PDB file of C-alpha atoms in Angstrom:
ATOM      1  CA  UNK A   1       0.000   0.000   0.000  1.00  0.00           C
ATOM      2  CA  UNK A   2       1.181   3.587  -0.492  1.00  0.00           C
ATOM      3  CA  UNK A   3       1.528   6.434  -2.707  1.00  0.00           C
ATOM      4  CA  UNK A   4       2.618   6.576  -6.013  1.00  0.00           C
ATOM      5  CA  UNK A   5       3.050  10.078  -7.913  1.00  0.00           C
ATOM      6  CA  UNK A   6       4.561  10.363 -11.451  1.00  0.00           C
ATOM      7  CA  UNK A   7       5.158  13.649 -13.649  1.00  0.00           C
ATOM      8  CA  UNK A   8       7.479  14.421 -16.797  1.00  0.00           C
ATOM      9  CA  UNK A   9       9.885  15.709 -13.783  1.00  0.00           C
ATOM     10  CA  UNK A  10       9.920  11.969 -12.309  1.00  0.00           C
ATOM     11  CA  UNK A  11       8.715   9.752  -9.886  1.00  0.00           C
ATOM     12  CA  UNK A  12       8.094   9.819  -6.212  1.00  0.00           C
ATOM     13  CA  UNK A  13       6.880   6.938  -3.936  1.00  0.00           C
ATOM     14  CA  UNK A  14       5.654   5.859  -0.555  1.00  0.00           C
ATOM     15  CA  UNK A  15       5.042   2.060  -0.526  1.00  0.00           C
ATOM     16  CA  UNK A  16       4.460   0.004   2.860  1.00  0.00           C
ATOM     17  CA  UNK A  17       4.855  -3.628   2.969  1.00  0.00           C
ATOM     18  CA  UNK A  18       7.001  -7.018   3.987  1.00  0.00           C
ATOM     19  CA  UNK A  19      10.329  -6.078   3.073  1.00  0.00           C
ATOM     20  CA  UNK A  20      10.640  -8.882   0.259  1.00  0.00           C
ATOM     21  CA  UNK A  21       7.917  -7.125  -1.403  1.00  0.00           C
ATOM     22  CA  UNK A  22       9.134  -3.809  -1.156  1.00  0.00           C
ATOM     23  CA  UNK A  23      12.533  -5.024  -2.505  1.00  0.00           C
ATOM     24  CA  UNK A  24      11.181  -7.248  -5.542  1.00  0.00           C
ATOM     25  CA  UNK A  25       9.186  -3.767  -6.623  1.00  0.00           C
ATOM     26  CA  UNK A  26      12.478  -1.895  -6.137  1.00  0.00           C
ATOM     27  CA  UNK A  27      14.665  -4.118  -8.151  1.00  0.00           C
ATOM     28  CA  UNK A  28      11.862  -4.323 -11.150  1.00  0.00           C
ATOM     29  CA  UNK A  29      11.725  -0.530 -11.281  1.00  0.00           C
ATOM     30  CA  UNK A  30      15.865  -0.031 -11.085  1.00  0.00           C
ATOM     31  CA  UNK A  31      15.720  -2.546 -13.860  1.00  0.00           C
ATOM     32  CA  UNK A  32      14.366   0.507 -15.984  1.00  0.00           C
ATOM     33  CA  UNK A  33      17.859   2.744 -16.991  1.00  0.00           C
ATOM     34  CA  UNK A  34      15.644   5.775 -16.219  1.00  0.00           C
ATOM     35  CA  UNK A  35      15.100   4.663 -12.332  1.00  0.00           C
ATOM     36  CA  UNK A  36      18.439   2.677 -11.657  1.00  0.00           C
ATOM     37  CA  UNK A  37      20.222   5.547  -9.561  1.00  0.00           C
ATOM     38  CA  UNK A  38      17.520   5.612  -7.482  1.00  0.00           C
ATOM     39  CA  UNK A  39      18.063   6.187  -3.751  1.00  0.00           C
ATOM     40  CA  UNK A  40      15.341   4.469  -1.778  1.00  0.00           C
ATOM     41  CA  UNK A  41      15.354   5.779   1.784  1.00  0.00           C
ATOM     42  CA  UNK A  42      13.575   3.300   4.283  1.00  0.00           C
ATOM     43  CA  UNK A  43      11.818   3.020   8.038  1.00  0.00           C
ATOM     44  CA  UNK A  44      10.419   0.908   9.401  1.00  0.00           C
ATOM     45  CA  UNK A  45       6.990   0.081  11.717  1.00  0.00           C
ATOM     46  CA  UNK A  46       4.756  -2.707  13.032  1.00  0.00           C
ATOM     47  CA  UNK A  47       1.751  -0.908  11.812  1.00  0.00           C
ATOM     48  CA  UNK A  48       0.528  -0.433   7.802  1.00  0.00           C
ATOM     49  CA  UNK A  49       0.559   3.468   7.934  1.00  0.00           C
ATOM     50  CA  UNK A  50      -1.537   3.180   4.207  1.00  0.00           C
ATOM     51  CA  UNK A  51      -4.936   2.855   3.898  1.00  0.00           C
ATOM     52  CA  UNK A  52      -4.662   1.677   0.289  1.00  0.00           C
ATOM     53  CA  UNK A  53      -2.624   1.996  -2.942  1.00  0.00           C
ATOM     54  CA  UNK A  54      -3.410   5.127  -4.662  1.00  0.00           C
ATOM     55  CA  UNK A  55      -1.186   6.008  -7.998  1.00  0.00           C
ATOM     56  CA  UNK A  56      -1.482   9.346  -9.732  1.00  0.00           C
ATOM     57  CA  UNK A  57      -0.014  11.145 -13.050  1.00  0.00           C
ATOM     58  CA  UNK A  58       0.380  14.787 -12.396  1.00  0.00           C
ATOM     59  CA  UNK A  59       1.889  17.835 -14.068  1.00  0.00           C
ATOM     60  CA  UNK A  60       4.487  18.140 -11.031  1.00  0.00           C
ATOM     61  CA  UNK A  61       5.294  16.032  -7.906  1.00  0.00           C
ATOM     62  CA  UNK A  62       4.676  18.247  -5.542  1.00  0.00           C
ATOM     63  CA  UNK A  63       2.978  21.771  -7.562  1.00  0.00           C
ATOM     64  CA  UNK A  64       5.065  24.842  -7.362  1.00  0.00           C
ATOM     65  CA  UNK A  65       3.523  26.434 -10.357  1.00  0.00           C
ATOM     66  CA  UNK A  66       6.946  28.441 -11.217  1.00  0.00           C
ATOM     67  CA  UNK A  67       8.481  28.230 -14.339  1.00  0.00           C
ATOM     68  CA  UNK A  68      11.802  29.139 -13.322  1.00  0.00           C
ATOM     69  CA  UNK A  69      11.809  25.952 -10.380  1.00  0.00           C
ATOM     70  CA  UNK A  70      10.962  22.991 -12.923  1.00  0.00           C
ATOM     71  CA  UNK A  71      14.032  20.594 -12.572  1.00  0.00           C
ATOM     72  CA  UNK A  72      13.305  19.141 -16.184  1.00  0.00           C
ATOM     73  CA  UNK A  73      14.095  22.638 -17.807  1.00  0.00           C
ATOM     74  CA  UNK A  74      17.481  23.736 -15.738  1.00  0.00           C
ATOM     75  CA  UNK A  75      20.176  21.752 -14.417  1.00  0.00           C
ATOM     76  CA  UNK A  76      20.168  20.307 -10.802  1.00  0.00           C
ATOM     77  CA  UNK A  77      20.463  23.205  -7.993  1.00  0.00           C
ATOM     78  CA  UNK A  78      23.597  22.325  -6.263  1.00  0.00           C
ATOM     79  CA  UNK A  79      23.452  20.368  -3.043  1.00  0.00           C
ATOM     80  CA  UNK A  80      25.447  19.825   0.152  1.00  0.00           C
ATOM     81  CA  UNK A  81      25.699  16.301   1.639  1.00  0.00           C
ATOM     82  CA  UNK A  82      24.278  15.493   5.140  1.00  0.00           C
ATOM     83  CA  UNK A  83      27.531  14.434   6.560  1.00  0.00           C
ATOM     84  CA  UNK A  84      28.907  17.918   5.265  1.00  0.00           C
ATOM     85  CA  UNK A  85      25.858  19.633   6.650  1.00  0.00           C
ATOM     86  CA  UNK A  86      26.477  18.129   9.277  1.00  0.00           C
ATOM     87  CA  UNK A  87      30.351  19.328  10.189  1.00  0.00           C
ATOM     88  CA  UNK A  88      28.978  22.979   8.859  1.00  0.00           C
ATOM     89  CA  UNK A  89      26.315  23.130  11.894  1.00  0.00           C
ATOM     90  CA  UNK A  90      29.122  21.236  13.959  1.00  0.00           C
ATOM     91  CA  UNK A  91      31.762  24.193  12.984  1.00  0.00           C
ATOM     92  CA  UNK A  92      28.926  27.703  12.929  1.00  0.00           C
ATOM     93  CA  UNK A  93      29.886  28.021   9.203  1.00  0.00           C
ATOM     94  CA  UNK A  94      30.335  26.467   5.615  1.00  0.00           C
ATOM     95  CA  UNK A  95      34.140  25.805   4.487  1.00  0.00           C
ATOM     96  CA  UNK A  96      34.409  29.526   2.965  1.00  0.00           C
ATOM     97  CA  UNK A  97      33.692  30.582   6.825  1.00  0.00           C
ATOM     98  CA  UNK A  98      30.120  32.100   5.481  1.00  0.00           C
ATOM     99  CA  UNK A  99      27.388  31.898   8.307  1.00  0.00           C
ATOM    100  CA  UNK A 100      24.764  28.878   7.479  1.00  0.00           C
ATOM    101  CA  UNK A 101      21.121  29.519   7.145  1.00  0.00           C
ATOM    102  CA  UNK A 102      18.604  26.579   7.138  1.00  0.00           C
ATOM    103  CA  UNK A 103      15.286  27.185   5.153  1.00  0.00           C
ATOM    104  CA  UNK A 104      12.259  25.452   5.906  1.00  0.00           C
ATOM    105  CA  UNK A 105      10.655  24.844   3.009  1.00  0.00           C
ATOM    106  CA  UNK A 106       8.092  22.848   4.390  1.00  0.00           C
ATOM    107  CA  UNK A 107       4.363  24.251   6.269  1.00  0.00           C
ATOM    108  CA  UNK A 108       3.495  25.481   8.876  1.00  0.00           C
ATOM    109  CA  UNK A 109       1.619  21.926   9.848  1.00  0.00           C
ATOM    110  CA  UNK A 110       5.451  19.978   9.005  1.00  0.00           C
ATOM    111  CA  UNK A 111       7.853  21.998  11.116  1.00  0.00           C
ATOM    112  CA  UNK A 112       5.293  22.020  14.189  1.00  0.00           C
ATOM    113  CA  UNK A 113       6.619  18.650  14.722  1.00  0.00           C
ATOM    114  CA  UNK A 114      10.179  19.821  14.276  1.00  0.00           C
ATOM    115  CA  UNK A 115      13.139  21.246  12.399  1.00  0.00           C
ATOM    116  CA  UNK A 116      16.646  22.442  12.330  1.00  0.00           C
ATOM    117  CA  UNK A 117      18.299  24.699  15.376  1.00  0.00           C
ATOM    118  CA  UNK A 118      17.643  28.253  14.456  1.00  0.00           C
ATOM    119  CA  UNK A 119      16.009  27.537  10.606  1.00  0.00           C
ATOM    120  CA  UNK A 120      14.016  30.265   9.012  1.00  0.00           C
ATOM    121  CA  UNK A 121      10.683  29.165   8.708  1.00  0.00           C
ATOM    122  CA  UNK A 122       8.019  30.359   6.998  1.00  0.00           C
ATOM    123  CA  UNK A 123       4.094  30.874   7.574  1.00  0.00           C
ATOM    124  CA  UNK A 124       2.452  28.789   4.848  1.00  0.00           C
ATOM    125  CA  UNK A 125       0.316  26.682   4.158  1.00  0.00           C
ATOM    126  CA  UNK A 126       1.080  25.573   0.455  1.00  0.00           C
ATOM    127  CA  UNK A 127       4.262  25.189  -1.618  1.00  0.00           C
ATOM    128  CA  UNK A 128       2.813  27.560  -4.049  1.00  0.00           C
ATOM    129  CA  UNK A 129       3.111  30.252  -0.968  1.00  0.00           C
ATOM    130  CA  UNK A 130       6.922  30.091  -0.528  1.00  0.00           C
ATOM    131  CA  UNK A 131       8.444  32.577  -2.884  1.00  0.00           C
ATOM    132  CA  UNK A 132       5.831  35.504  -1.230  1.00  0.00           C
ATOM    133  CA  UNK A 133       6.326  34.515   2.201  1.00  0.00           C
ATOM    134  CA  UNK A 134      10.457  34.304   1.445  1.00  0.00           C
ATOM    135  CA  UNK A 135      10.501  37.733  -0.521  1.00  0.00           C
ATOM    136  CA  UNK A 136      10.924  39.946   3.048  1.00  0.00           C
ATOM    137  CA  UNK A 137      13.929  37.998   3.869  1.00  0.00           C
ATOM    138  CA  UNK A 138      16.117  38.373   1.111  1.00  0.00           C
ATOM    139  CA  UNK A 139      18.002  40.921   2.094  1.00  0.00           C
ATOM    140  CA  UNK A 140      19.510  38.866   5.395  1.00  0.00           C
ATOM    141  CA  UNK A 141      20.173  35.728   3.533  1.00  0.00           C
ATOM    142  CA  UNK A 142      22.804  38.242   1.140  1.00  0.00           C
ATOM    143  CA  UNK A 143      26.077  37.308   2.960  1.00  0.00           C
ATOM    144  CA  UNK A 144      25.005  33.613   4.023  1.00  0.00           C
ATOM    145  CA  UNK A 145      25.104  30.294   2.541  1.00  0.00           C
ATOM    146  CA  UNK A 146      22.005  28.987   2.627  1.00  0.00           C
ATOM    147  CA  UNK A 147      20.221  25.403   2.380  1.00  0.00           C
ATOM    148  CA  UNK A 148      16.999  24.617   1.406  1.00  0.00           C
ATOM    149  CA  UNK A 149      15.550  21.565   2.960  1.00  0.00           C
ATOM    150  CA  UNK A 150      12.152  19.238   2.833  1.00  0.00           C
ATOM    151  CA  UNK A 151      11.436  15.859   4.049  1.00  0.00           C
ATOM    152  CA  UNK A 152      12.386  13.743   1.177  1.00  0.00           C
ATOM    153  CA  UNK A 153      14.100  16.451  -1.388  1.00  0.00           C
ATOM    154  CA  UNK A 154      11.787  17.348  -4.095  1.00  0.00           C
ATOM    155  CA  UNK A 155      10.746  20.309  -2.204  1.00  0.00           C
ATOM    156  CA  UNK A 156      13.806  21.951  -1.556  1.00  0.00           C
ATOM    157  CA  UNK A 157      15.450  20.922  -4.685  1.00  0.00           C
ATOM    158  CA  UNK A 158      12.493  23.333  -6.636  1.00  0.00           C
ATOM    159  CA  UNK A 159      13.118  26.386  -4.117  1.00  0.00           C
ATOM    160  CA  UNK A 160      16.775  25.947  -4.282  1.00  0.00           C
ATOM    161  CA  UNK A 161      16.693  26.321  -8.137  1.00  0.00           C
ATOM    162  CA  UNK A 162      14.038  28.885  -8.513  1.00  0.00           C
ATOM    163  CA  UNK A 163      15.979  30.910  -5.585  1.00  0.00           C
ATOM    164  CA  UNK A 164      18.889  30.679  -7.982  1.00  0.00           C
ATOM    165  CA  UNK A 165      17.333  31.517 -10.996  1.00  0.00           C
ATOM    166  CA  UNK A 166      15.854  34.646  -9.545  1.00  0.00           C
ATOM    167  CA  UNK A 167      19.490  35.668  -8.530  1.00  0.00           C
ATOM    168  CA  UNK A 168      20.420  34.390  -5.091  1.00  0.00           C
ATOM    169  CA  UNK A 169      23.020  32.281  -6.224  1.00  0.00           C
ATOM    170  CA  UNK A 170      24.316  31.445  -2.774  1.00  0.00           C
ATOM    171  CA  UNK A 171      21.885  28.526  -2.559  1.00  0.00           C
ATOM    172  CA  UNK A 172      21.934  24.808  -1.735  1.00  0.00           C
ATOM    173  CA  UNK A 173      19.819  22.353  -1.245  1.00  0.00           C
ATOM    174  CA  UNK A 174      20.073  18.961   1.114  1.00  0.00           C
ATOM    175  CA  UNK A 175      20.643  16.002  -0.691  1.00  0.00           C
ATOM    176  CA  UNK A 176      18.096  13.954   0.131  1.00  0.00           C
ATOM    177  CA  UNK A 177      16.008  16.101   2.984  1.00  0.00           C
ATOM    178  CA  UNK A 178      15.463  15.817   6.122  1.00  0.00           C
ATOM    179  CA  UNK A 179      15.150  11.927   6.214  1.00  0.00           C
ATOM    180  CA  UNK A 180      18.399  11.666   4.173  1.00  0.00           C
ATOM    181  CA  UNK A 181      20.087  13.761   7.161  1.00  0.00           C
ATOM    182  CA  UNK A 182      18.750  11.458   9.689  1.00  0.00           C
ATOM    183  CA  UNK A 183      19.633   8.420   7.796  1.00  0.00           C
ATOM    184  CA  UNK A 184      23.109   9.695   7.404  1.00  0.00           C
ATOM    185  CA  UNK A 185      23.908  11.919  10.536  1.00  0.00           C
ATOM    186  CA  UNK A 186      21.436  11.180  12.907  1.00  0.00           C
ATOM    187  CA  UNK A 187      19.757  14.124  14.852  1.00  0.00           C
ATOM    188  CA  UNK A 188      22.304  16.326  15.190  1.00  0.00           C
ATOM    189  CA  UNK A 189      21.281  20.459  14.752  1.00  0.00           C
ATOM    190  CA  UNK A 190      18.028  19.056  14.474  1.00  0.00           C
ATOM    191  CA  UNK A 191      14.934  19.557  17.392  1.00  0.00           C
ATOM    192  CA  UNK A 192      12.218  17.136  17.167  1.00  0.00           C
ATOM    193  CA  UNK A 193      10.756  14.787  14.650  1.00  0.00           C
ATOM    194  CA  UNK A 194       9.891  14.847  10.960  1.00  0.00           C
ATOM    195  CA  UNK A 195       6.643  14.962   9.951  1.00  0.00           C
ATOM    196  CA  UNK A 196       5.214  12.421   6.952  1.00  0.00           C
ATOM    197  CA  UNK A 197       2.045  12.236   5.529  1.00  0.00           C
ATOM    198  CA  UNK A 198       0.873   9.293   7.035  1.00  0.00           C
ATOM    199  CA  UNK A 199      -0.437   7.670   9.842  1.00  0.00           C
ATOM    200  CA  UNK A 200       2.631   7.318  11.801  1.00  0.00           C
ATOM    201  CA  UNK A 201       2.220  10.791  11.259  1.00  0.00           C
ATOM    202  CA  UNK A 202       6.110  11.717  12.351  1.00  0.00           C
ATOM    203  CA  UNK A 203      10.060  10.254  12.710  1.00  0.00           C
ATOM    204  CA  UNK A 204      12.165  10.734  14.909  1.00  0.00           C
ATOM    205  CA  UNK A 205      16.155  11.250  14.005  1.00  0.00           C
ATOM    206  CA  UNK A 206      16.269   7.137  14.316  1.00  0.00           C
ATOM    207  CA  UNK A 207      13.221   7.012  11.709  1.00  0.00           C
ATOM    208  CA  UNK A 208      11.167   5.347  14.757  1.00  0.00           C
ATOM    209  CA  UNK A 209       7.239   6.459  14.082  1.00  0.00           C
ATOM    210  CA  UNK A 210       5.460   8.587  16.572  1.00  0.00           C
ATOM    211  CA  UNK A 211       2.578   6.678  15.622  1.00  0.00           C
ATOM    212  CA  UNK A 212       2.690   2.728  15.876  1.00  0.00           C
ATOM    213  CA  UNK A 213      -0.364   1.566  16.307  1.00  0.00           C
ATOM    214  CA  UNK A 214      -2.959   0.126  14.198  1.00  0.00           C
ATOM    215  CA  UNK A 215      -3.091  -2.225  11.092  1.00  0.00           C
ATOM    216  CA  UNK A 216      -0.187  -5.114  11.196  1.00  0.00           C
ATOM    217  CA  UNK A 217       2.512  -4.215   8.138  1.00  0.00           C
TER     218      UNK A 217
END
C-alpha cells in the first residue's frame, strides 16, 4: 500500500509492505535505466501506515507552479551532503567561513513537529506560498550560505533552483532532505521529529514512528 506520484519531472513513492515485497518492486523498477540511480530511503513500523494503494499522473510532484523551479528545464540546484551539513552546523559556518542559514521549506503543519536549530521558517500553508512569504527575507540571507531543505528532497530541490534563478546564487539544497540527514547523521542540529504524511504521522532522528499503532505491516 502507499503512494505513487509520477510527472514528466519523475517519480516519487511511498510504498508500505514485507520487506521482500518492497525489494522485488524496487529491483523491477531499477531494472528501468531511467530509475536505476535511485536512492530508496527506508523506516520501518509494526503498523501499515496506508490505507490503500493510490497512484497518480500529475503535471508536477509536488505543484510549485513556477516556471523558473521545474528541474526538467534547468540543471540540478547544487546540493550539500548530510555528513557535510552536518560538520557545517558542527563548525557555525560552511568551508568559505560564510554563516549557514537553514530554510524550511516545508508548512506550517510539518515543522510544528520539528526542524533544524535556528532555521528560518516560513508561515504557509502551500508550496505555491513560498516565494511571497520568502521575498521579506532576502536581504539577510545576502552574505550567508544557505540550504533549502524538505522531508524527502523534491521540495527543496524546486526552491533551491528557482531561488537561484531569480538571482540568489548562494543557494543549496540537502541532498536527500530531512530523512536523508537522519539516515546519514542522525539528529544532530536538528529539534524534534519529521513529519510524513501518514499515519505514523512523524520520525524521529532514528526514523522510529510517533505513531505505531494500528493495522499489522
Amino acid at each position: 500500500r502507499g503512494t505513487i506520484l509520477v510527472a514528466d519531472e519523475g517519480i516519487n513513492l511511498f510504498l508500505a509492505g514485507g520487506r521482500d515485497g518492497i525489494d522485488a518492486f524496487y529491483a523491477g523498477l531499477k531494472a528501468d535505466a531511467r530509475f536505476s540511480d535511485m536512492r530508496v530511503k527506508y523506516s520501518y513500523s509494526h503498523m501499515q501506515p496506508f490505507a490503500r494503494l493510490k497512484a497518480k499522473v500529475k503535471p508536477e510532484i509536488i505543484s510549485f507552479r513556477r516556471d523558473d523551479g521545474q528541474p526538467l528545464d534547468y540543471p540540478r540546484a547544487p546540493s550539500v551532503a548530510p555528513a557535510t551539513l552536518q560538520r557545517w552546523l558542527r563548525q557555525g559556518h560552511d568551508d568559505a567561513g560564510r554563516r549557514v542559514v537553514m530554510l524550511d521549506t516545508r508548512n506550517e503543519q510539518e515543522f510544528e513537529h520539528g526542524t533544524f536549530a535556528g532555521a528560518l521558517t516560513l508561515p504557509i500553508a502551500r508550496f505555491t506560498d513560498l516565494p511571497a512569504a520568502l521575498e521579506p527575507h532576502r536581504a539577510e540571507l545576502a552574505d550567508a550560505t544557505v540550504v533549502s531543505f524538505c522531508t524527502g528532497g523534491i521540495r527543496c530541490e524546486k526552491a533551491a533552483l528557482w531561488m537561484r534563478n531569480d538571482g540568489m546564487d548562494n543557494v543549496l539544497q540537502l541532498e536527500g532532505g530531512i530523512l536523508g540527514y537522519f539516515e546519514e547523521a542522525g539528529g544532530e542540529g536538528y529539534d524534534g521529529r519529521c513529519f510524513v504524511f501518514d499515519e505514523r504521522v512523524a520520525l524521529d532522528p532514528q526514523l522510529q514512528p510517533l505513531v505505531d499503532t494500528g493495522v499489522p505491516a
